[in-house]
């Protein structure tokens, strides 16, 4: 059996720094996009994007991200995780330049899909490299620090977006990704061994096609429901039904393949499957809450992008503190009580938005965001570590792909379902209010029905503050409904976590490592050949 080269601790730390920059880049981009939503919806300062187009700007990214990750895991096992990580970083940088100069919403959606390809290659490779580089308690610490980098991205992203939008055009928020990607590429090439599985898995084109088409069809139907403000049209329920059938076919195909790229059997394990489902529901709720939270701060409350970034910063600070705190708490009180309590708290914090209004003091927003971020930070790192430790080491790429695919699928559904609930509820509210606003031109009525942002814009043009007030009221009712649904989703995740972690008393990283297969790297093969 080949033994991997023993990496000095200093090199392990440098590798971790490179992996953190990769994770930071993705979280930075995601939170930047949330801050720029309001600008993109503006017909003058942005692209005049409709709510459905904004859903697709996020959904195209997460859709590709979710469905390509299991293939990326197989590519890493076959060609080396460093190779896949470097390729993903290059694609992400090139797609960021494309997004920056998008001339219309369709171009931006395409660029975001290309960025999703890069992210899908980056995330499983980064997690697999971390699993190969560290073991035992050091692995739990590394994953906890990686989770904290997500909080740093959440903190820096909105603030950076606010500064850029105050001084430059909206495309600058994507150009900022390029220097970070270039620095990360240098570190990837010079520091990271090309870890790969000794038994690479075959590629799975049938599974890839079924998963992409199924999830895309499902997301299309859900978003279309928001555009139509109804679930009954054929072009709403037919894509949803087709998507579910295609996803069921995907599962059946993967079950029959000897070495599937995404093994559904992994999800049949109580802890791995249940824990991933809980994290998927958490990301569903988090994405939905971020979507309406951005429009609440910048649209309903009238914050500038920088002010909105500052308002979101307690959530990011909480995530930064919560990640290492979660590792320590779990070591003292075990995984289940700590993470279930934290996820329940996060759900209740999201639900508290049902009590917020146009005149709620900002301090209450900050307290809720801080509690929400702290709770989420406590959950993600320890649960991810525990789930990955249930798998043998040669399945690190496959397990990472499953974990990240479930999370991104939750994000796709969160933006699709959450945005659709918002759209339907807003449309219902504004339709009820419009008969009480006589004298509005037909074009103004059409714009008001699209979104609260366009209603406020046209209200300013035609000097009808009553239309803006009606749009604000309809938006707040829609946000309250979405917040209640988001809370229920997050609390459902907490229930699943209770079931998945039943009987588990080990802190993350304490599982046996001695039986794990030994990684093969390009360095060790060279040593063997000499």
Tab-separated table of C-alpha atoms in Angstrom, residues 81-522:
chain	number	residue	atom	x	y	z
A	81	UNK	CA	-8.345	17.089	-6.871
A	82	UNK	CA	-5.710	19.787	-7.412
A	83	UNK	CA	-6.275	19.652	-11.179
A	84	UNK	CA	-10.019	19.977	-10.760
A	85	UNK	CA	-9.669	22.787	-8.197
A	86	UNK	CA	-7.381	24.809	-10.475
A	87	UNK	CA	-9.683	24.303	-13.470
A	88	UNK	CA	-12.706	25.421	-11.471
A	89	UNK	CA	-10.901	28.531	-10.271
A	90	UNK	CA	-9.955	29.529	-13.829
A	91	UNK	CA	-13.528	29.034	-15.078
A	92	UNK	CA	-14.917	31.039	-12.160
A	93	UNK	CA	-12.607	33.969	-12.915
A	94	UNK	CA	-13.443	34.014	-16.639
A	95	UNK	CA	-17.205	33.792	-15.964
A	96	UNK	CA	-16.948	36.664	-13.451
A	97	UNK	CA	-15.559	38.888	-16.220
A	98	UNK	CA	-18.470	37.831	-18.469
A	99	UNK	CA	-21.002	38.673	-15.732
A	100	UNK	CA	-19.448	42.090	-15.124
A	101	UNK	CA	-20.132	43.208	-18.688
A	102	UNK	CA	-23.540	41.551	-19.171
A	103	UNK	CA	-25.740	43.837	-21.249
A	104	UNK	CA	-29.082	42.340	-20.266
A	105	UNK	CA	-30.572	39.976	-17.711
A	106	UNK	CA	-30.245	36.941	-20.016
A	107	UNK	CA	-26.489	37.485	-20.342
A	108	UNK	CA	-26.154	37.749	-16.582
A	109	UNK	CA	-28.089	34.499	-16.093
A	110	UNK	CA	-25.780	32.721	-18.568
A	111	UNK	CA	-22.684	34.125	-16.855
A	112	UNK	CA	-23.962	33.014	-13.473
A	113	UNK	CA	-24.501	29.504	-14.840
A	114	UNK	CA	-20.862	29.476	-16.018
A	115	UNK	CA	-19.771	30.628	-12.565
A	116	UNK	CA	-21.748	27.701	-11.192
A	117	UNK	CA	-19.609	25.350	-13.282
A	118	UNK	CA	-16.487	26.793	-11.674
A	119	UNK	CA	-17.926	26.569	-8.174
A	120	UNK	CA	-19.042	22.972	-8.758
A	121	UNK	CA	-15.455	22.042	-9.534
A	122	UNK	CA	-14.037	24.045	-6.625
A	123	UNK	CA	-16.113	22.904	-3.649
A	124	UNK	CA	-15.818	19.070	-3.735
A	125	UNK	CA	-12.136	19.306	-4.634
A	126	UNK	CA	-11.428	21.690	-1.766
A	127	UNK	CA	-13.253	19.484	0.756
A	128	UNK	CA	-11.544	16.323	-0.513
A	129	UNK	CA	-8.100	17.975	-0.296
A	130	UNK	CA	-8.898	19.006	3.260
A	131	UNK	CA	-9.875	15.427	4.115
A	132	UNK	CA	-6.617	14.083	2.651
A	133	UNK	CA	-4.441	16.743	4.323
A	134	UNK	CA	-5.824	16.553	7.860
A	135	UNK	CA	-7.049	13.786	10.150
A	136	UNK	CA	-8.545	13.384	13.606
A	137	UNK	CA	-9.131	16.544	15.679
A	138	UNK	CA	-7.044	18.595	13.226
A	139	UNK	CA	-9.588	17.787	10.527
A	140	UNK	CA	-12.475	18.982	12.701
A	141	UNK	CA	-10.578	22.201	13.414
A	142	UNK	CA	-9.800	22.723	9.719
A	143	UNK	CA	-13.438	22.238	8.702
A	144	UNK	CA	-14.516	24.579	11.498
A	145	UNK	CA	-12.105	27.237	10.250
A	146	UNK	CA	-13.379	26.671	6.710
A	147	UNK	CA	-16.912	27.300	7.943
A	148	UNK	CA	-15.656	30.508	9.552
A	149	UNK	CA	-14.309	31.627	6.167
A	150	UNK	CA	-17.885	31.476	4.934
A	151	UNK	CA	-18.745	33.980	7.652
A	152	UNK	CA	-15.873	36.215	6.571
A	153	UNK	CA	-17.204	36.115	3.006
A	154	UNK	CA	-20.680	36.931	4.305
A	155	UNK	CA	-19.237	39.888	6.228
A	156	UNK	CA	-16.956	41.298	3.547
A	157	UNK	CA	-19.268	40.657	0.574
A	158	UNK	CA	-22.136	43.072	1.361
A	159	UNK	CA	-19.761	45.777	2.630
A	160	UNK	CA	-17.534	45.459	-0.422
A	161	UNK	CA	-20.575	45.494	-2.714
A	162	UNK	CA	-21.855	48.623	-0.992
A	163	UNK	CA	-18.558	50.466	-1.457
A	164	UNK	CA	-18.285	49.393	-5.108
A	165	UNK	CA	-21.893	50.300	-5.935
A	166	UNK	CA	-21.434	53.716	-4.338
A	167	UNK	CA	-18.447	54.473	-6.623
A	168	UNK	CA	-18.727	52.248	-9.716
A	169	UNK	CA	-21.268	50.494	-11.925
A	170	UNK	CA	-22.860	47.249	-10.783
A	171	UNK	CA	-20.525	45.040	-12.867
A	172	UNK	CA	-17.621	45.941	-10.584
A	173	UNK	CA	-18.973	43.544	-7.953
A	174	UNK	CA	-18.069	40.639	-10.245
A	175	UNK	CA	-14.691	41.975	-11.375
A	176	UNK	CA	-13.519	41.917	-7.753
A	177	UNK	CA	-13.508	38.099	-7.928
A	178	UNK	CA	-10.670	38.003	-10.443
A	179	UNK	CA	-7.672	39.066	-8.287
A	180	UNK	CA	-8.766	36.679	-5.512
A	181	UNK	CA	-9.010	33.820	-8.033
A	182	UNK	CA	-5.552	34.589	-9.474
A	183	UNK	CA	-3.927	34.521	-6.020
A	184	UNK	CA	-5.714	31.273	-5.190
A	185	UNK	CA	-4.529	29.705	-8.464
A	186	UNK	CA	-0.912	30.490	-7.620
A	187	UNK	CA	-1.288	28.785	-4.239
A	188	UNK	CA	-3.086	25.763	-5.708
A	189	UNK	CA	-0.369	25.089	-8.272
A	190	UNK	CA	2.609	25.627	-5.937
A	191	UNK	CA	1.452	24.148	-2.633
A	192	UNK	CA	-1.157	21.389	-3.025
A	193	UNK	CA	-0.274	17.771	-3.933
A	194	UNK	CA	-2.499	16.229	-6.584
A	195	UNK	CA	-4.429	13.889	-4.253
A	196	UNK	CA	-6.621	11.340	-5.984
A	197	UNK	CA	-8.485	8.153	-5.095
A	198	UNK	CA	-6.624	4.867	-5.738
A	199	UNK	CA	-9.886	3.521	-7.248
A	200	UNK	CA	-11.298	6.296	-9.461
A	201	UNK	CA	-14.991	6.178	-10.257
A	202	UNK	CA	-16.244	6.178	-13.872
A	203	UNK	CA	-17.994	9.234	-15.240
A	204	UNK	CA	-21.789	9.148	-15.338
A	205	UNK	CA	-23.203	11.105	-18.339
A	206	UNK	CA	-26.698	9.592	-17.974
A	207	UNK	CA	-26.917	10.625	-14.336
A	208	UNK	CA	-25.604	14.087	-15.160
A	209	UNK	CA	-28.206	14.625	-17.900
A	210	UNK	CA	-31.098	13.359	-15.766
A	211	UNK	CA	-30.127	15.419	-12.711
A	212	UNK	CA	-29.639	18.676	-14.639
A	213	UNK	CA	-32.841	18.303	-16.675
A	214	UNK	CA	-34.873	17.192	-13.652
A	215	UNK	CA	-33.754	19.953	-11.317
A	216	UNK	CA	-33.964	22.596	-14.081
A	217	UNK	CA	-37.511	21.534	-14.956
A	218	UNK	CA	-38.556	21.565	-11.309
A	219	UNK	CA	-37.014	25.014	-10.723
A	220	UNK	CA	-38.599	26.372	-13.920
A	221	UNK	CA	-42.064	25.255	-12.859
A	222	UNK	CA	-41.680	26.731	-9.385
A	223	UNK	CA	-40.408	30.083	-10.668
A	224	UNK	CA	-43.049	30.138	-13.411
A	225	UNK	CA	-45.704	29.799	-10.709
A	226	UNK	CA	-44.473	33.097	-9.279
A	227	UNK	CA	-44.701	34.779	-12.684
A	228	UNK	CA	-48.245	33.463	-13.265
A	229	UNK	CA	-49.306	33.968	-9.618
A	230	UNK	CA	-50.981	30.578	-9.827
A	231	UNK	CA	-50.164	26.869	-9.530
A	232	UNK	CA	-52.838	25.619	-11.953
A	233	UNK	CA	-51.555	26.575	-15.470
A	234	UNK	CA	-50.128	23.681	-17.500
A	235	UNK	CA	-46.776	25.453	-17.917
A	236	UNK	CA	-46.476	25.491	-14.114
A	237	UNK	CA	-47.487	22.026	-12.960
A	238	UNK	CA	-46.253	20.120	-16.033
A	239	UNK	CA	-42.568	21.138	-15.598
A	240	UNK	CA	-42.808	20.425	-11.868
A	241	UNK	CA	-44.220	16.942	-12.527
A	242	UNK	CA	-41.648	16.287	-15.267
A	243	UNK	CA	-38.840	17.399	-12.971
A	244	UNK	CA	-39.935	15.035	-10.218
A	245	UNK	CA	-40.166	12.134	-12.697
A	246	UNK	CA	-36.694	12.878	-14.084
A	247	UNK	CA	-35.197	13.098	-10.604
A	248	UNK	CA	-36.826	9.777	-9.675
A	249	UNK	CA	-35.332	8.268	-12.847
A	250	UNK	CA	-31.947	9.705	-11.839
A	251	UNK	CA	-32.114	7.917	-8.485
A	252	UNK	CA	-33.081	4.629	-10.157
A	253	UNK	CA	-30.224	4.925	-12.664
A	254	UNK	CA	-27.696	5.669	-9.909
A	255	UNK	CA	-28.913	2.683	-7.871
A	256	UNK	CA	-28.268	0.348	-10.814
A	257	UNK	CA	-24.789	1.620	-11.603
A	258	UNK	CA	-21.960	-0.315	-10.003
A	259	UNK	CA	-19.977	2.841	-9.191
A	260	UNK	CA	-22.374	5.802	-9.305
A	261	UNK	CA	-21.042	9.357	-9.273
A	262	UNK	CA	-23.669	10.280	-6.697
A	263	UNK	CA	-24.499	7.230	-4.641
A	264	UNK	CA	-28.070	7.411	-3.255
A	265	UNK	CA	-27.131	4.583	-0.885
A	266	UNK	CA	-25.030	7.054	1.081
A	267	UNK	CA	-28.207	9.000	1.823
A	268	UNK	CA	-29.846	5.805	3.092
A	269	UNK	CA	-27.483	5.855	6.077
A	270	UNK	CA	-29.382	7.410	8.940
A	271	UNK	CA	-26.709	9.830	10.082
A	272	UNK	CA	-25.264	10.780	6.686
A	273	UNK	CA	-28.617	10.979	4.915
A	274	UNK	CA	-30.585	12.611	7.714
A	275	UNK	CA	-27.824	15.059	8.539
A	276	UNK	CA	-27.498	16.100	4.906
A	277	UNK	CA	-31.253	16.519	4.602
A	278	UNK	CA	-31.204	18.788	7.667
A	279	UNK	CA	-28.415	20.899	6.176
A	280	UNK	CA	-30.297	21.015	2.862
A	281	UNK	CA	-33.364	22.410	4.638
A	282	UNK	CA	-31.161	24.915	6.470
A	283	UNK	CA	-29.734	26.177	3.176
A	284	UNK	CA	-33.260	26.252	1.721
A	285	UNK	CA	-34.361	28.526	4.557
A	286	UNK	CA	-31.181	30.623	4.513
A	287	UNK	CA	-31.388	31.306	0.758
A	288	UNK	CA	-35.057	32.210	0.969
A	289	UNK	CA	-34.447	34.542	3.918
A	290	UNK	CA	-31.527	36.233	2.152
A	291	UNK	CA	-33.665	36.832	-0.938
A	292	UNK	CA	-36.443	38.741	0.797
A	293	UNK	CA	-34.067	40.279	3.368
A	294	UNK	CA	-32.161	42.150	0.651
A	295	UNK	CA	-35.353	43.675	-0.755
A	296	UNK	CA	-36.593	44.511	2.748
A	297	UNK	CA	-33.534	46.558	3.634
A	298	UNK	CA	-32.902	48.292	0.311
A	299	UNK	CA	-36.418	48.431	-1.097
A	300	UNK	CA	-38.879	48.759	1.781
A	301	UNK	CA	-36.554	50.589	4.201
A	302	UNK	CA	-34.685	52.548	1.524
A	303	UNK	CA	-31.154	51.645	2.625
A	304	UNK	CA	-28.239	52.247	0.267
A	305	UNK	CA	-26.196	49.165	-0.718
A	306	UNK	CA	-23.495	50.124	1.789
A	307	UNK	CA	-26.031	50.689	4.565
A	308	UNK	CA	-27.628	47.324	3.771
A	309	UNK	CA	-24.197	45.687	3.889
A	310	UNK	CA	-23.564	47.176	7.307
A	311	UNK	CA	-26.997	46.045	8.475
A	312	UNK	CA	-26.228	42.457	7.381
A	313	UNK	CA	-22.801	42.445	9.044
A	314	UNK	CA	-23.990	41.070	12.441
A	315	UNK	CA	-25.105	37.866	10.666
A	316	UNK	CA	-21.650	37.492	9.170
A	317	UNK	CA	-19.966	38.267	12.483
A	318	UNK	CA	-22.152	35.658	14.148
A	319	UNK	CA	-21.172	33.038	11.554
A	320	UNK	CA	-17.469	33.815	12.045
A	321	UNK	CA	-17.754	33.434	15.816
A	322	UNK	CA	-20.180	30.517	15.658
A	323	UNK	CA	-17.997	28.194	13.552
A	324	UNK	CA	-15.101	27.749	16.045
A	325	UNK	CA	-17.499	28.110	18.979
A	326	UNK	CA	-19.545	25.193	17.635
A	327	UNK	CA	-16.464	22.945	17.571
A	328	UNK	CA	-15.692	23.760	21.214
A	329	UNK	CA	-19.267	23.343	22.393
A	330	UNK	CA	-19.583	19.972	20.662
A	331	UNK	CA	-16.386	18.717	22.271
A	332	UNK	CA	-17.868	19.569	25.652
A	333	UNK	CA	-21.541	18.594	25.281
A	334	UNK	CA	-21.606	16.344	22.170
A	335	UNK	CA	-23.020	16.972	18.716
A	336	UNK	CA	-26.749	16.417	19.025
A	337	UNK	CA	-27.797	18.839	21.805
A	338	UNK	CA	-25.566	21.649	20.535
A	339	UNK	CA	-26.491	21.545	16.854
A	340	UNK	CA	-30.209	20.808	17.302
A	341	UNK	CA	-30.531	23.728	19.725
A	342	UNK	CA	-28.624	26.004	17.351
A	343	UNK	CA	-30.714	25.037	14.309
A	344	UNK	CA	-33.931	25.543	16.259
A	345	UNK	CA	-32.712	28.980	17.345
A	346	UNK	CA	-31.844	29.877	13.738
A	347	UNK	CA	-35.344	28.900	12.612
A	348	UNK	CA	-37.000	31.001	15.306
A	349	UNK	CA	-34.778	33.955	14.403
A	350	UNK	CA	-35.892	33.691	10.777
A	351	UNK	CA	-39.510	33.470	11.890
A	352	UNK	CA	-39.201	36.626	13.983
A	353	UNK	CA	-39.188	38.595	10.719
A	354	UNK	CA	-42.974	38.105	10.742
A	355	UNK	CA	-43.034	40.771	13.479
A	356	UNK	CA	-40.990	43.339	11.544
A	357	UNK	CA	-42.481	46.320	9.757
A	358	UNK	CA	-41.506	49.494	7.941
A	359	UNK	CA	-40.804	51.300	11.210
A	360	UNK	CA	-39.156	48.550	13.269
A	361	UNK	CA	-36.039	49.964	15.010
A	362	UNK	CA	-32.872	48.827	13.268
A	363	UNK	CA	-31.428	47.432	16.498
A	364	UNK	CA	-33.963	44.579	16.409
A	365	UNK	CA	-32.841	43.656	12.888
A	366	UNK	CA	-29.242	43.584	14.084
A	367	UNK	CA	-30.027	41.369	17.073
A	368	UNK	CA	-31.957	38.885	14.915
A	369	UNK	CA	-29.217	38.777	12.264
A	370	UNK	CA	-26.553	38.225	14.926
A	371	UNK	CA	-28.462	35.338	16.546
A	372	UNK	CA	-29.237	33.812	13.151
A	373	UNK	CA	-25.606	33.972	11.972
A	374	UNK	CA	-24.235	32.651	15.266
A	375	UNK	CA	-26.642	29.703	15.246
A	376	UNK	CA	-25.952	28.770	11.632
A	377	UNK	CA	-22.201	28.966	12.245
A	378	UNK	CA	-22.529	26.567	15.175
A	379	UNK	CA	-24.465	24.039	13.062
A	380	UNK	CA	-22.657	23.803	9.733
A	381	UNK	CA	-19.062	23.017	10.727
A	382	UNK	CA	-19.633	20.283	13.365
A	383	UNK	CA	-22.413	18.561	11.412
A	384	UNK	CA	-20.369	18.569	8.187
A	385	UNK	CA	-17.371	17.104	10.017
A	386	UNK	CA	-19.476	14.376	11.627
A	387	UNK	CA	-21.084	13.443	8.307
A	388	UNK	CA	-17.777	13.217	6.455
A	389	UNK	CA	-16.255	11.127	9.237
A	390	UNK	CA	-18.903	8.445	8.690
A	391	UNK	CA	-17.371	7.654	5.269
A	392	UNK	CA	-14.154	5.825	4.364
A	393	UNK	CA	-11.430	8.155	3.130
A	394	UNK	CA	-11.473	6.952	-0.476
A	395	UNK	CA	-15.097	8.144	-0.646
A	396	UNK	CA	-14.134	11.675	0.438
A	397	UNK	CA	-14.711	13.088	-3.039
A	398	UNK	CA	-18.034	11.256	-3.416
A	399	UNK	CA	-19.186	12.180	0.091
A	400	UNK	CA	-18.219	15.820	-0.358
A	401	UNK	CA	-20.085	15.904	-3.678
A	402	UNK	CA	-23.234	14.456	-2.058
A	403	UNK	CA	-23.060	16.901	0.850
A	404	UNK	CA	-22.554	19.944	-1.359
A	405	UNK	CA	-25.139	18.747	-3.914
A	406	UNK	CA	-27.793	18.453	-1.209
A	407	UNK	CA	-26.936	21.935	0.104
A	408	UNK	CA	-27.067	23.538	-3.317
A	409	UNK	CA	-30.277	21.703	-4.174
A	410	UNK	CA	-31.706	23.221	-1.009
A	411	UNK	CA	-30.508	26.614	-2.207
A	412	UNK	CA	-32.072	26.129	-5.662
A	413	UNK	CA	-35.397	25.200	-4.111
A	414	UNK	CA	-35.101	27.969	-1.528
A	415	UNK	CA	-34.727	30.673	-4.159
A	416	UNK	CA	-37.388	29.092	-6.396
A	417	UNK	CA	-40.006	28.371	-3.743
A	418	UNK	CA	-39.219	31.362	-1.528
A	419	UNK	CA	-39.222	33.790	-4.454
A	420	UNK	CA	-42.426	32.292	-5.822
A	421	UNK	CA	-44.241	32.594	-2.495
A	422	UNK	CA	-43.111	36.224	-2.338
A	423	UNK	CA	-44.261	36.915	-5.914
A	424	UNK	CA	-47.680	35.297	-5.511
A	425	UNK	CA	-48.339	36.973	-2.156
A	426	UNK	CA	-47.178	40.372	-3.446
A	427	UNK	CA	-49.293	40.080	-6.590
A	428	UNK	CA	-52.345	39.220	-4.500
A	429	UNK	CA	-51.752	42.180	-2.197
A	430	UNK	CA	-51.121	44.755	-4.906
A	431	UNK	CA	-54.100	43.571	-6.985
A	432	UNK	CA	-56.335	44.140	-3.960
A	433	UNK	CA	-54.909	47.644	-3.471
A	434	UNK	CA	-54.940	48.921	-7.075
A	435	UNK	CA	-58.746	49.494	-7.306
A	436	UNK	CA	-58.352	52.027	-4.501
A	437	UNK	CA	-55.808	54.039	-6.507
A	438	UNK	CA	-57.810	55.738	-9.287
A	439	UNK	CA	-56.169	57.541	-12.188
A	440	UNK	CA	-53.138	55.301	-12.667
A	441	UNK	CA	-52.085	54.822	-16.304
A	442	UNK	CA	-52.136	51.302	-17.706
A	443	UNK	CA	-48.325	51.098	-17.974
A	444	UNK	CA	-48.005	52.008	-14.309
A	445	UNK	CA	-50.475	49.281	-13.353
A	446	UNK	CA	-48.500	46.712	-15.342
A	447	UNK	CA	-45.219	47.695	-13.707
A	448	UNK	CA	-46.746	47.716	-10.238
A	449	UNK	CA	-47.886	44.122	-10.711
A	450	UNK	CA	-44.362	42.945	-11.598
A	451	UNK	CA	-42.622	43.818	-8.339
A	452	UNK	CA	-42.521	46.289	-5.475
A	453	UNK	CA	-39.260	47.691	-6.887
A	454	UNK	CA	-40.836	48.572	-10.225
A	455	UNK	CA	-43.934	49.914	-8.467
A	456	UNK	CA	-41.784	52.274	-6.392
A	457	UNK	CA	-39.872	53.362	-9.486
A	458	UNK	CA	-42.970	54.200	-11.528
A	459	UNK	CA	-44.559	55.850	-8.478
A	460	UNK	CA	-41.602	58.227	-8.324
A	461	UNK	CA	-41.806	58.976	-12.053
A	462	UNK	CA	-45.538	59.804	-12.046
A	463	UNK	CA	-45.463	61.348	-8.541
A	464	UNK	CA	-47.892	58.933	-6.900
A	465	UNK	CA	-46.667	58.258	-3.350
A	466	UNK	CA	-49.887	56.351	-2.655
A	467	UNK	CA	-48.780	53.699	-5.176
A	468	UNK	CA	-45.423	53.362	-3.428
A	469	UNK	CA	-47.200	52.983	-0.077
A	470	UNK	CA	-49.473	50.279	-1.483
A	471	UNK	CA	-46.451	48.434	-2.897
A	472	UNK	CA	-44.694	48.635	0.475
A	473	UNK	CA	-47.741	47.233	2.264
A	474	UNK	CA	-48.100	44.378	-0.234
A	475	UNK	CA	-44.386	43.610	0.040
A	476	UNK	CA	-44.463	43.491	3.847
A	477	UNK	CA	-47.407	41.066	3.844
A	478	UNK	CA	-45.555	38.870	1.336
A	479	UNK	CA	-42.365	38.977	3.421
A	480	UNK	CA	-44.244	37.980	6.581
A	481	UNK	CA	-45.714	34.941	4.822
A	482	UNK	CA	-42.304	33.971	3.446
A	483	UNK	CA	-40.690	34.375	6.862
A	484	UNK	CA	-43.256	32.044	8.438
A	485	UNK	CA	-42.646	29.416	5.747
A	486	UNK	CA	-38.881	29.813	6.137
A	487	UNK	CA	-39.134	29.248	9.878
A	488	UNK	CA	-41.111	26.034	9.384
A	489	UNK	CA	-38.526	24.733	6.911
A	490	UNK	CA	-35.643	25.419	9.301
A	491	UNK	CA	-37.486	23.831	12.243
A	492	UNK	CA	-38.167	20.768	10.074
A	493	UNK	CA	-34.407	20.531	9.606
A	494	UNK	CA	-33.955	20.562	13.378
A	495	UNK	CA	-36.395	17.657	13.720
A	496	UNK	CA	-34.474	15.687	11.090
A	497	UNK	CA	-31.233	16.400	12.929
A	498	UNK	CA	-32.701	14.991	16.147
A	499	UNK	CA	-33.479	11.750	14.303
A	500	UNK	CA	-30.216	11.573	12.358
A	501	UNK	CA	-27.980	12.087	15.390
A	502	UNK	CA	-29.889	9.744	17.700
A	503	UNK	CA	-27.430	7.839	19.838
A	504	UNK	CA	-24.387	9.769	18.592
A	505	UNK	CA	-22.215	10.943	21.479
A	506	UNK	CA	-18.875	11.384	19.725
A	507	UNK	CA	-17.441	14.793	19.006
A	508	UNK	CA	-16.564	15.400	15.339
A	509	UNK	CA	-13.148	14.117	14.373
A	510	UNK	CA	-13.065	11.418	17.051
A	511	UNK	CA	-13.986	8.577	14.700
A	512	UNK	CA	-11.441	5.889	13.922
A	513	UNK	CA	-9.017	6.768	11.172
A	514	UNK	CA	-6.822	3.691	11.107
A	515	UNK	CA	-8.897	1.731	8.625
A	516	UNK	CA	-9.033	4.519	6.078
A	517	UNK	CA	-7.352	3.806	2.767
A	518	UNK	CA	-4.225	5.730	1.994
A	519	UNK	CA	-4.295	8.473	-0.617
A	520	UNK	CA	-2.317	8.296	-3.799
A	521	UNK	CA	-0.625	11.511	-4.864
A	522	UNK	CA	1.572	12.448	-7.740
